């Protein structure tokens, strides 16, 4: 059986605003994430993991931030493109595993909603979606609350 593994990593910086997109779910918060698109750092890491598994470059290759069409664009579009590309390779998602790295927001309050959103976007059952969060014990830019980082791993099978 043909199998492909991929990983993705992304970081966005916090800015002023009224909430942030995370995994296709809008988290209300007294801050936002800065980005050319909707700045959904989780969907960006996941999209890059899938594209990486396929040897199809990265999100910047397909959706350059110099292209005005990508301004404010929903990151679910980027994920949809990666999933279409995956189907063209005759592969499907087996599971995804995601780690959100930062001091805020607290994932425990939104885990269910983000998981549901990822089920809807990927078609995966809940037991094929790992969704975890960690702080960095106050260390580094995530520890200082300056930004949010996400790591994503995927396994693609025939
Ligand atoms: Mg990004």
Coordinates of C-alpha atoms and ligand atoms in Angstrom, one line a residue:
X1 CA 0.0 0.0 0.0
X2 CA 1.3 3.4 -1.0
X3 CA 1.6 5.8 2.1
X4 CA 2.8 9.3 2.4
X5 CA 3.7 11.3 5.5
X6 CA 3.8 15.1 5.7
X7 CA 4.4 17.8 8.3
X8 CA 3.6 21.5 8.3
X9 CA 4.5 24.4 10.6
X10 CA 3.2 27.9 10.7
X11 CA 3.4 31.0 12.9
X12 CA 1.3 34.2 12.9
X13 CA 1.8 37.2 15.0
X14 CA -0.9 38.6 17.3
X15 CA -2.4 42.0 16.5
X16 CA -5.3 44.1 17.6
X17 CA -8.7 42.8 16.7
X18 CA -11.8 40.8 17.9
X19 CA -10.9 37.2 17.4
X20 CA -9.1 34.7 15.2
X21 CA -9.8 31.8 12.9
X22 CA -8.4 28.5 14.1
X23 CA -9.1 25.3 12.2
X24 CA -12.0 27.0 10.3
X25 CA -13.7 28.0 13.6
X26 CA -13.9 31.6 14.7
X27 CA -12.6 32.0 18.3
X28 CA -13.9 35.2 19.9
X29 CA -11.0 37.0 21.7
X30 CA -9.8 40.5 22.5
X31 CA -7.0 40.1 20.0
X32 CA -6.5 38.7 16.4
X33 CA -3.8 37.1 14.2
X34 CA -2.2 39.1 11.5
X35 CA -2.1 37.7 8.0
X36 CA -2.6 38.4 4.3
X37 CA -5.4 35.8 4.2
X38 CA -7.7 35.1 7.2
X39 CA -4.6 34.1 9.1
X40 CA -5.9 30.7 10.1
X41 CA -2.5 29.4 11.3
X42 CA -3.9 25.9 11.9
X43 CA -5.3 25.4 8.4
X44 CA -2.1 26.8 7.0
X45 CA 0.0 24.2 8.8
X46 CA -2.4 21.4 7.8
X47 CA -2.4 22.5 4.2
X48 CA 1.4 22.6 4.1
X49 CA 1.5 19.1 5.7
X50 CA -0.7 17.7 2.9
X51 CA 1.2 19.5 0.1
X52 CA 4.5 18.4 1.7
X53 CA 3.3 14.7 1.7
X54 CA 2.5 15.1 -2.0
X55 CA 5.8 16.9 -3.0
X56 CA 3.6 19.7 -4.3
X57 CA 5.5 22.7 -2.8
X58 CA 3.8 24.8 -0.1
X59 CA 1.0 27.1 0.5
X60 CA 3.1 30.1 -0.7
X61 CA 3.7 28.3 -4.0
X62 CA 0.0 28.0 -4.7
X63 CA -1.3 31.1 -3.0
X64 CA 1.4 33.9 -3.0
X65 CA 0.7 36.7 -0.5
X66 CA 1.6 39.1 -3.4
X67 CA -1.6 38.1 -5.2
X68 CA -4.4 40.5 -4.3
X69 CA -6.9 37.6 -4.8
X70 CA -5.6 36.0 -1.7
X71 CA -6.1 39.0 0.5
X72 CA -8.5 38.2 3.3
X73 CA -9.2 34.9 1.7
X74 CA -10.7 32.0 3.7
X75 CA -8.0 29.5 4.4
X76 CA -10.5 26.7 3.9
X77 CA -9.9 27.5 0.2
X78 CA -6.2 26.6 0.6
X79 CA -7.1 23.3 2.4
X80 CA -9.7 22.5 -0.3
X81 CA -7.0 22.9 -3.0
X82 CA -4.6 20.6 -1.1
X83 CA -7.3 18.0 -0.7
X84 CA -8.1 18.2 -4.5
X85 CA -4.4 17.8 -5.3
X86 CA -4.3 14.8 -2.9
X87 CA -7.2 13.2 -4.8
X88 CA -5.5 13.8 -8.1
X89 CA -2.6 11.7 -6.6
X90 CA -5.1 9.0 -5.8
X91 CA -4.5 9.3 -2.1
X92 CA -6.8 10.0 0.9
X93 CA -6.3 11.3 4.4
X94 CA -5.8 8.6 6.9
X95 CA -5.3 10.8 10.0
X96 CA -4.1 14.2 11.0
X97 CA -2.4 15.2 14.2
X98 CA -2.1 18.9 15.3
X99 CA -0.3 20.7 18.1
X100 CA -1.2 24.3 18.8
X101 CA 1.7 26.1 20.5
X102 CA 1.0 29.2 22.5
X103 CA -0.2 30.8 25.8
X104 CA -3.6 31.9 24.4
X105 CA -6.3 31.1 23.6
X106 CA -7.0 28.1 25.9
X107 CA -7.8 25.2 23.6
X108 CA -9.9 23.4 26.2
X109 CA -12.7 26.0 25.6
X110 CA -12.9 25.4 21.9
X111 CA -11.5 21.9 21.2
X112 CA -14.9 20.4 20.4
X113 CA -15.8 23.1 18.0
X114 CA -12.4 23.1 16.2
X115 CA -12.5 19.3 16.0
X116 CA -16.0 19.5 14.5
X117 CA -14.9 22.1 12.0
X118 CA -11.9 19.9 11.0
X119 CA -14.2 16.9 10.6
X120 CA -16.4 18.9 8.3
X121 CA -13.5 20.3 6.2
X122 CA -11.6 17.0 5.9
X123 CA -14.3 14.4 6.0
X124 CA -12.3 12.5 8.7
X125 CA -14.0 10.9 11.7
X126 CA -13.2 12.3 15.2
X127 CA -10.8 9.5 16.1
X128 CA -8.6 10.4 13.1
X129 CA -8.1 13.9 14.3
X130 CA -5.5 14.6 17.0
X131 CA -5.9 18.1 18.4
X132 CA -3.5 19.1 21.2
X133 CA -2.2 22.3 22.7
X134 CA 0.9 23.2 24.7
X135 CA 2.3 26.3 26.1
X136 CA 6.1 26.9 26.0
X137 CA 6.2 27.6 29.8
X138 CA 6.5 31.3 29.1
X139 CA 9.5 30.9 26.9
X140 CA 10.1 32.4 23.5
X141 CA 7.7 34.4 21.3
X142 CA 4.8 32.0 22.0
X143 CA 5.5 32.2 25.7
X144 CA 5.4 36.0 25.6
X145 CA 2.1 35.8 23.8
X146 CA 3.4 37.6 20.7
X147 CA 2.3 34.9 18.3
X148 CA 0.7 31.5 17.8
X149 CA 2.4 28.5 16.2
X150 CA 0.9 25.3 14.9
X151 CA 2.5 21.9 13.9
X152 CA 0.6 19.5 11.8
X153 CA 1.3 15.9 10.7
X154 CA -0.7 13.9 8.2
X155 CA -0.7 10.4 6.8
X156 CA -2.0 9.8 3.3
X157 CA -2.9 6.3 2.1
X158 CA -4.3 4.8 -1.1
Ligands
LIG1 MG1 0.4 31.3 7.4

